[in-house]
mmCIF file of C-alpha atoms and ligand atoms in Angstrom:
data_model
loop_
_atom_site.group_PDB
_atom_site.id
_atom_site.type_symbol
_atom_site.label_atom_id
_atom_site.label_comp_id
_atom_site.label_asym_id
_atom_site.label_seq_id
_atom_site.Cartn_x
_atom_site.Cartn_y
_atom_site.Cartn_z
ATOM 1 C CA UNK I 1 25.705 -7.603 -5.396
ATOM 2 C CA UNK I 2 22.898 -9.568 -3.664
ATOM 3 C CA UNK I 3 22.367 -12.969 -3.694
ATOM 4 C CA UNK I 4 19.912 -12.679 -6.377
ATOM 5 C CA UNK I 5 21.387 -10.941 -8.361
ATOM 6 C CA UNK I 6 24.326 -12.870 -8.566
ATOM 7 C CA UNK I 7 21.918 -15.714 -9.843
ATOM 8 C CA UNK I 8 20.496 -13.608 -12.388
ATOM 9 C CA UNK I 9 23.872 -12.437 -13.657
ATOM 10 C CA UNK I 10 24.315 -16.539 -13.743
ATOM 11 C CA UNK I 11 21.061 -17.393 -15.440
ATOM 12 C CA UNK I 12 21.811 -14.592 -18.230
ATOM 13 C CA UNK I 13 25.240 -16.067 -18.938
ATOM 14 C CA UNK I 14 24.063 -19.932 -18.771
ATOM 15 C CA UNK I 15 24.322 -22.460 -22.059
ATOM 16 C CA UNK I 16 23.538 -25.498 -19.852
ATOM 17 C CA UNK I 17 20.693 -26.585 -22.317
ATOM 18 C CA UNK I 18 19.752 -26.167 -26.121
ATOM 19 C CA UNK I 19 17.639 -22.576 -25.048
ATOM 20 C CA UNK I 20 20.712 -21.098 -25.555
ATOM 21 C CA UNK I 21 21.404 -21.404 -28.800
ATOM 22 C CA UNK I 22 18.481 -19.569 -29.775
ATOM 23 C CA UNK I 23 17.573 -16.861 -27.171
ATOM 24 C CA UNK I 24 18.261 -13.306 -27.211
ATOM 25 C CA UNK I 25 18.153 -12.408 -23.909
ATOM 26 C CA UNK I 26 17.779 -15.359 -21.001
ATOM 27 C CA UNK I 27 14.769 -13.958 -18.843
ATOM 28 C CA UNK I 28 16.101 -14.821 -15.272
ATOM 29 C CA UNK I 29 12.886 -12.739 -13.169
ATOM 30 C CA UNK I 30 12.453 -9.458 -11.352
ATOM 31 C CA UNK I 31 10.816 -8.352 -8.551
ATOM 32 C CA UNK I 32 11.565 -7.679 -4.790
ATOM 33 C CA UNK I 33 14.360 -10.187 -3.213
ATOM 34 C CA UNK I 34 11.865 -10.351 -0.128
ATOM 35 C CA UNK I 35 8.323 -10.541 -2.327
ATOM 36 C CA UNK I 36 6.020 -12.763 -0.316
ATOM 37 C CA UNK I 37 4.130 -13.916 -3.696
ATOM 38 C CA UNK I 38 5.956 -15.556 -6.611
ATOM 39 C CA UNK I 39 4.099 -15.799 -9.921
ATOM 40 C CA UNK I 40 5.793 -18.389 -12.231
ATOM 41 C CA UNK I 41 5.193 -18.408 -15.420
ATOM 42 C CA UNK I 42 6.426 -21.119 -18.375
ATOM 43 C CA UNK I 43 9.124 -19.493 -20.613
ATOM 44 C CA UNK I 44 9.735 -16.009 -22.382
ATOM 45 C CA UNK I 45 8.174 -15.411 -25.320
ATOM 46 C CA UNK I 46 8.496 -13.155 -28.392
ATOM 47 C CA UNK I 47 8.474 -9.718 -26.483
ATOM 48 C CA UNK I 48 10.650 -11.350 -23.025
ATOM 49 C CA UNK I 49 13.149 -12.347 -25.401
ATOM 50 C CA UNK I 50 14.151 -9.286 -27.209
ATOM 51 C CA UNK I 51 13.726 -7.464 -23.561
ATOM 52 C CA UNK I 52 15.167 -9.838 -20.859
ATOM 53 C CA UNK I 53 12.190 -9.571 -18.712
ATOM 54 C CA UNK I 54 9.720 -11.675 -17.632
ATOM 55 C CA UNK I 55 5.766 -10.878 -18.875
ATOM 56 C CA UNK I 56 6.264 -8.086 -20.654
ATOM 57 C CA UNK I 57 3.784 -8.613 -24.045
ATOM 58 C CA UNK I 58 0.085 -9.323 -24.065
ATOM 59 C CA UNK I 59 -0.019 -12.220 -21.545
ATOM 60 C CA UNK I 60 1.951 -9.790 -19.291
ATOM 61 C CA UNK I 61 -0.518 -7.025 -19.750
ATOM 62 C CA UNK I 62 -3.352 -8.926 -18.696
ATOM 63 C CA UNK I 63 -1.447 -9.956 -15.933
ATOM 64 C CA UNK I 64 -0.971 -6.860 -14.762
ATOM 65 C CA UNK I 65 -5.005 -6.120 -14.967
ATOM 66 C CA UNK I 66 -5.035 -9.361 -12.670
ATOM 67 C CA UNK I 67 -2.547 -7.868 -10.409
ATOM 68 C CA UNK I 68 -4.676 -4.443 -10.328
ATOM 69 C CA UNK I 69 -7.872 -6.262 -9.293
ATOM 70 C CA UNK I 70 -6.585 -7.284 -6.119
ATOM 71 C CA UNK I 71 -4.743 -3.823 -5.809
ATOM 72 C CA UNK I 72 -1.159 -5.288 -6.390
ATOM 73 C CA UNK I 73 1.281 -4.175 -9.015
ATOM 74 C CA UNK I 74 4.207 -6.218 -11.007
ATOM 75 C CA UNK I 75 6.540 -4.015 -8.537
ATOM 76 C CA UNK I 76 5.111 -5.912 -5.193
ATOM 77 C CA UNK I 77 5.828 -9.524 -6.482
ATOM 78 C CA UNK I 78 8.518 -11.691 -7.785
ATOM 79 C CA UNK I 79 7.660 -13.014 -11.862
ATOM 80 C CA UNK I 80 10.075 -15.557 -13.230
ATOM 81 C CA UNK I 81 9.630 -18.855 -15.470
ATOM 82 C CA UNK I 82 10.043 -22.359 -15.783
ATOM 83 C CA UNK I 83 12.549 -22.038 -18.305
ATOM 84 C CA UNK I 84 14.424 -18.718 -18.438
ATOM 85 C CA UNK I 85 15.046 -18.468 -22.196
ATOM 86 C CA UNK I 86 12.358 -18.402 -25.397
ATOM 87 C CA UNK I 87 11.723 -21.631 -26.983
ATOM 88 C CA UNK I 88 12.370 -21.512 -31.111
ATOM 89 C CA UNK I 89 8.526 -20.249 -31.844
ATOM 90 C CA UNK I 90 7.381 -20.455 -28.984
ATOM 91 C CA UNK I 91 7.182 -23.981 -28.614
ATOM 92 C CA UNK I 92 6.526 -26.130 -25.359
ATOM 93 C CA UNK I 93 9.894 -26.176 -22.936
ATOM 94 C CA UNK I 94 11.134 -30.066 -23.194
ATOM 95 C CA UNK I 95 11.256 -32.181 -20.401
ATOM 96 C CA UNK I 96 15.516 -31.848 -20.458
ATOM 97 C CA UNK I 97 15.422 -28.113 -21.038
ATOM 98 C CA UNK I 98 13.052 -27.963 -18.144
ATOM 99 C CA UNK I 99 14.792 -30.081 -15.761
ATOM 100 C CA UNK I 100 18.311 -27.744 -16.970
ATOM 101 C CA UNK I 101 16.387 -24.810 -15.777
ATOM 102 C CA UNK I 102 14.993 -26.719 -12.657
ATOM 103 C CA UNK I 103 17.756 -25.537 -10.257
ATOM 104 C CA UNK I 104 17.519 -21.574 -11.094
ATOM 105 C CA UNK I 105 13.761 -21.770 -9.948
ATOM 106 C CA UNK I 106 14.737 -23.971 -6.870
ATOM 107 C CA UNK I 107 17.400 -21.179 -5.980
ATOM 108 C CA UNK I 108 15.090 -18.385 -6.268
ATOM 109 C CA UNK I 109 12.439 -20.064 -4.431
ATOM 110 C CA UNK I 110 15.269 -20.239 -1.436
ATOM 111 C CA UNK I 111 16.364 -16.838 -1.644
ATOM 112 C CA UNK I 112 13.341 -15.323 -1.928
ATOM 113 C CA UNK I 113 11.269 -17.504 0.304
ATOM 114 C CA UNK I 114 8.008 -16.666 -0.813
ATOM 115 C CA UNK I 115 4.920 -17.435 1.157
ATOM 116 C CA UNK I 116 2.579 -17.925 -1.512
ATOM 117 C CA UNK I 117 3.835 -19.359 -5.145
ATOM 118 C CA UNK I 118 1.342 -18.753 -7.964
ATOM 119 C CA UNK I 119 1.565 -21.277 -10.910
ATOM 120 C CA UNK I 120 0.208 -20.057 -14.237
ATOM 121 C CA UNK I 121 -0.730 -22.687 -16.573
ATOM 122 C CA UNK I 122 0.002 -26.542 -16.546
ATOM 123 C CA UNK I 123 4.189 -26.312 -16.731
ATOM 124 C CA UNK I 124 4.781 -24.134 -13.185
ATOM 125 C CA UNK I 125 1.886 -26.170 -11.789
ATOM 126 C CA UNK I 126 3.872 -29.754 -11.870
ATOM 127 C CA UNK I 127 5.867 -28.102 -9.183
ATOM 128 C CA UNK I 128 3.128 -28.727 -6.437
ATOM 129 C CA UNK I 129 0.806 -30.849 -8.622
ATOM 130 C CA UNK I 130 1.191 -33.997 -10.963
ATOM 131 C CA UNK I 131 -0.505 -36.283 -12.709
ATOM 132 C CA UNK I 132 -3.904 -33.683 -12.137
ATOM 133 C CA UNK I 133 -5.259 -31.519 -14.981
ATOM 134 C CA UNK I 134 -5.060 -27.978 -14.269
ATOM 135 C CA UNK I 135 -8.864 -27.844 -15.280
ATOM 136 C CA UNK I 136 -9.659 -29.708 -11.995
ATOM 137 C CA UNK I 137 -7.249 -28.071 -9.363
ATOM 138 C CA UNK I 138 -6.878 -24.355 -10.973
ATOM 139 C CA UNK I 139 -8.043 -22.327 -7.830
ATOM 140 C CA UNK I 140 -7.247 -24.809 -5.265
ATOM 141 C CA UNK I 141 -4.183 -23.678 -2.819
ATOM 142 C CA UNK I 142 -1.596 -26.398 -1.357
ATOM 143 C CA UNK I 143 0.664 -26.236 1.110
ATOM 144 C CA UNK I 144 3.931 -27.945 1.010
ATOM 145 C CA UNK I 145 5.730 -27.017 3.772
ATOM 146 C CA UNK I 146 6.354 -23.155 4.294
ATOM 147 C CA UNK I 147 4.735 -22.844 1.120
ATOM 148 C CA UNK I 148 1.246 -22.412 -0.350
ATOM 149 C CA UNK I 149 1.278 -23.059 -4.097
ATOM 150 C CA UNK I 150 -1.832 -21.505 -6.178
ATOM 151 C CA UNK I 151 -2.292 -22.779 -9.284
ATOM 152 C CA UNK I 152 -4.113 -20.803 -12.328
ATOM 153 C CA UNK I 153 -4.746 -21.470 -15.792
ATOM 154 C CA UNK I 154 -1.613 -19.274 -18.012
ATOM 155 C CA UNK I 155 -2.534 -15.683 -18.954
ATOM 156 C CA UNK I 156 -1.863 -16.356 -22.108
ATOM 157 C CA UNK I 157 -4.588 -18.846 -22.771
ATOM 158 C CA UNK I 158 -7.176 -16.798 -21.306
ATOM 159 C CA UNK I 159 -6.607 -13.542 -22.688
ATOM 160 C CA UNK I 160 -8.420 -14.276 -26.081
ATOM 161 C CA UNK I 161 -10.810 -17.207 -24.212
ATOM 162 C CA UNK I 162 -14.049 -16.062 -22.620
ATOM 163 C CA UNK I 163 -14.190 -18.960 -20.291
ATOM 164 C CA UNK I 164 -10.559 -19.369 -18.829
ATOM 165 C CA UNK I 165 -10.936 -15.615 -18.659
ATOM 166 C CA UNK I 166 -13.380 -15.265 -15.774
ATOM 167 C CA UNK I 167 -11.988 -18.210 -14.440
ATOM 168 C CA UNK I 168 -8.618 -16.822 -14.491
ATOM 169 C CA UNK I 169 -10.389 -13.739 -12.946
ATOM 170 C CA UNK I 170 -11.973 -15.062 -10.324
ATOM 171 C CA UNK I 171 -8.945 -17.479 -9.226
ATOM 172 C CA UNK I 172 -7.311 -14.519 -8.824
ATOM 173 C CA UNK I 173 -9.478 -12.727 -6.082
ATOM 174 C CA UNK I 174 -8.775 -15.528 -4.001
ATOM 175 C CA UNK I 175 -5.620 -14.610 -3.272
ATOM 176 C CA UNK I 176 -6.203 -11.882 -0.556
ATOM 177 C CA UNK I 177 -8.014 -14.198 1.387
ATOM 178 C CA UNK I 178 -4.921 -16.602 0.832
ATOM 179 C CA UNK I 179 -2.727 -14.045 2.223
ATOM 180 C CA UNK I 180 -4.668 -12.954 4.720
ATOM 181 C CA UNK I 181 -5.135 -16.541 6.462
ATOM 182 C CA UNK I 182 -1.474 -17.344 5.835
ATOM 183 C CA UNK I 183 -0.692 -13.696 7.997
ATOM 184 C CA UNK I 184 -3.080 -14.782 10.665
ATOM 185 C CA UNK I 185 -1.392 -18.106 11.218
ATOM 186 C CA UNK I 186 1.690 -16.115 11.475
ATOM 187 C CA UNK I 187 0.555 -14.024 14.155
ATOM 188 C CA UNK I 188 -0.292 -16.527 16.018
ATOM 189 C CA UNK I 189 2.520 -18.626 16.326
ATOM 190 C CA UNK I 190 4.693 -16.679 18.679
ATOM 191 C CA UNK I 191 2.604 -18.297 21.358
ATOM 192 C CA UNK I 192 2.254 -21.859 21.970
ATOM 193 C CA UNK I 193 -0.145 -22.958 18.751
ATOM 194 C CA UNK I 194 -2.576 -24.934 19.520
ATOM 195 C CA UNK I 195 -2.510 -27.740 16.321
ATOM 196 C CA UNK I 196 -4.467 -26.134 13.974
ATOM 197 C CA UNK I 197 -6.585 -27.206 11.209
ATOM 198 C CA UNK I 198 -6.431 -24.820 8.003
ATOM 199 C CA UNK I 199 -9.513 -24.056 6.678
ATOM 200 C CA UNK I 200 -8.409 -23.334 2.940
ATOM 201 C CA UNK I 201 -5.019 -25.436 2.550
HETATM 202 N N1 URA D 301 4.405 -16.256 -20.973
HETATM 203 C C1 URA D 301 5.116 -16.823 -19.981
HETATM 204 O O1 URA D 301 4.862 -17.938 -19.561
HETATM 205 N N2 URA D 301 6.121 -16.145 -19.476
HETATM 206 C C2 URA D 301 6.442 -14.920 -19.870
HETATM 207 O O2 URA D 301 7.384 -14.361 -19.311
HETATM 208 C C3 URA D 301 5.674 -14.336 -20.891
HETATM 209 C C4 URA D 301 4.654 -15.022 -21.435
HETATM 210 FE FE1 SF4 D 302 20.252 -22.194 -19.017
HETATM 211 FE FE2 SF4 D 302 17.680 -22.356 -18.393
HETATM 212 FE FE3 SF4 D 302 18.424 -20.917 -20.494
HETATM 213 FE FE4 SF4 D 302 18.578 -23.571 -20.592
HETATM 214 S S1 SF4 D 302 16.690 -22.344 -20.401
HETATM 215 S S2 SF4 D 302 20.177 -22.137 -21.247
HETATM 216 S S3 SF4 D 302 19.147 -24.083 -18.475
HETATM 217 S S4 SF4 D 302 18.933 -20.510 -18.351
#
């Protein structure tokens, strides 16, 4: 068993926090072990719940249609949560709960050592940003050390919102530009880099 999924087998068995008392099914992630863009999300809901897996209702399908328009699918990238298990109807994860969870998402983030991390909505985002509203930095990348973190407003939100919609939309088509700068720092640094400014980060 890899790494990961010896985690996952963990995260499915864990009662370190009230969560468990009323999940189903924790919801520890899926996606490739070496996927170079995370997506986090902020807990299961409803549909997650009853399947263990992450994104799997409406907020997941519309996900997916964001995923499409930069010609990725769910299958290229790693999707996990804040909190791995459903808050009772669907209610915002608690500062404790969160911090239980904290060290899951830490462990992934090692393993999988993802180049880009994608926040969706204001929960994942307090990973890279605090104290901002997501309304000013949504579409704004940050690096923090190896990693670029990306955050966007939650799928969920926008789905049935006109205005987060496009936003959400547009946010996303930055991303291959993201990538591609991130790959052409990369190739460079084999030889001696000359100390580089980054245009986007
Ligand atoms: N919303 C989330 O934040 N995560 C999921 O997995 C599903 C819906
Ligand atoms: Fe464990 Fe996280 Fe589920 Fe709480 S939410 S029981 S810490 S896996």
């Amino acid at each position: 068993m890899s790494e990961l999924e010896a985690l996952c087998q963990e995260i499915r068995q864990c009662r370190k926090c009230r969560l468990a008392l009323g999940r189903t099914l924790a919801v520890p992630g899926e996606g490739p072990e070496d996927a170079e863009i995370m997506f986090i999300g902020e807990a299961p809901g409803f549909h997650e719940d009853q399947q263990g897996r992450p994104f799997v209702g409406a907020a997941g399908q519309f996900l997916e249609k964001l995923l499409a328009s930069i010609n990725l699918s769910r299958q290229d990238v790693y999707i996990t949560n804040v909190v791995k298990c459903r808050p009772p109807g669907n209610r915002d994860p608690q500062p404790e709960e969160i911090a239980a969870c904290r060290p899951y998402l830490e462990r992934q983030i090692e393993i999988i050592k993802p180049k880009l991390i994608v926040t969706l909505g204001r929960f994942s985002m307090q990973l890279a940003f605090s104290g901002v509203s997501i309304s000013r930095v949504h579409g704004t990348p940050k690096k923090i050390g190896d990693i670029v973190y990306f955050p966007m407003f939650h799928p969920a939100a926008a789905l049935h919102q006109p205005r987060f919609r496009s936003m959400i939309e547009q946010d996303m088509l930055k991303i291959p530009q993201i990538l591609a700068e991130l790959q052409s720092i990369e190739a460079e640094e084999p030889d001696e880099p000359p100390p580089q400014q980054l245009s986007l980060f």
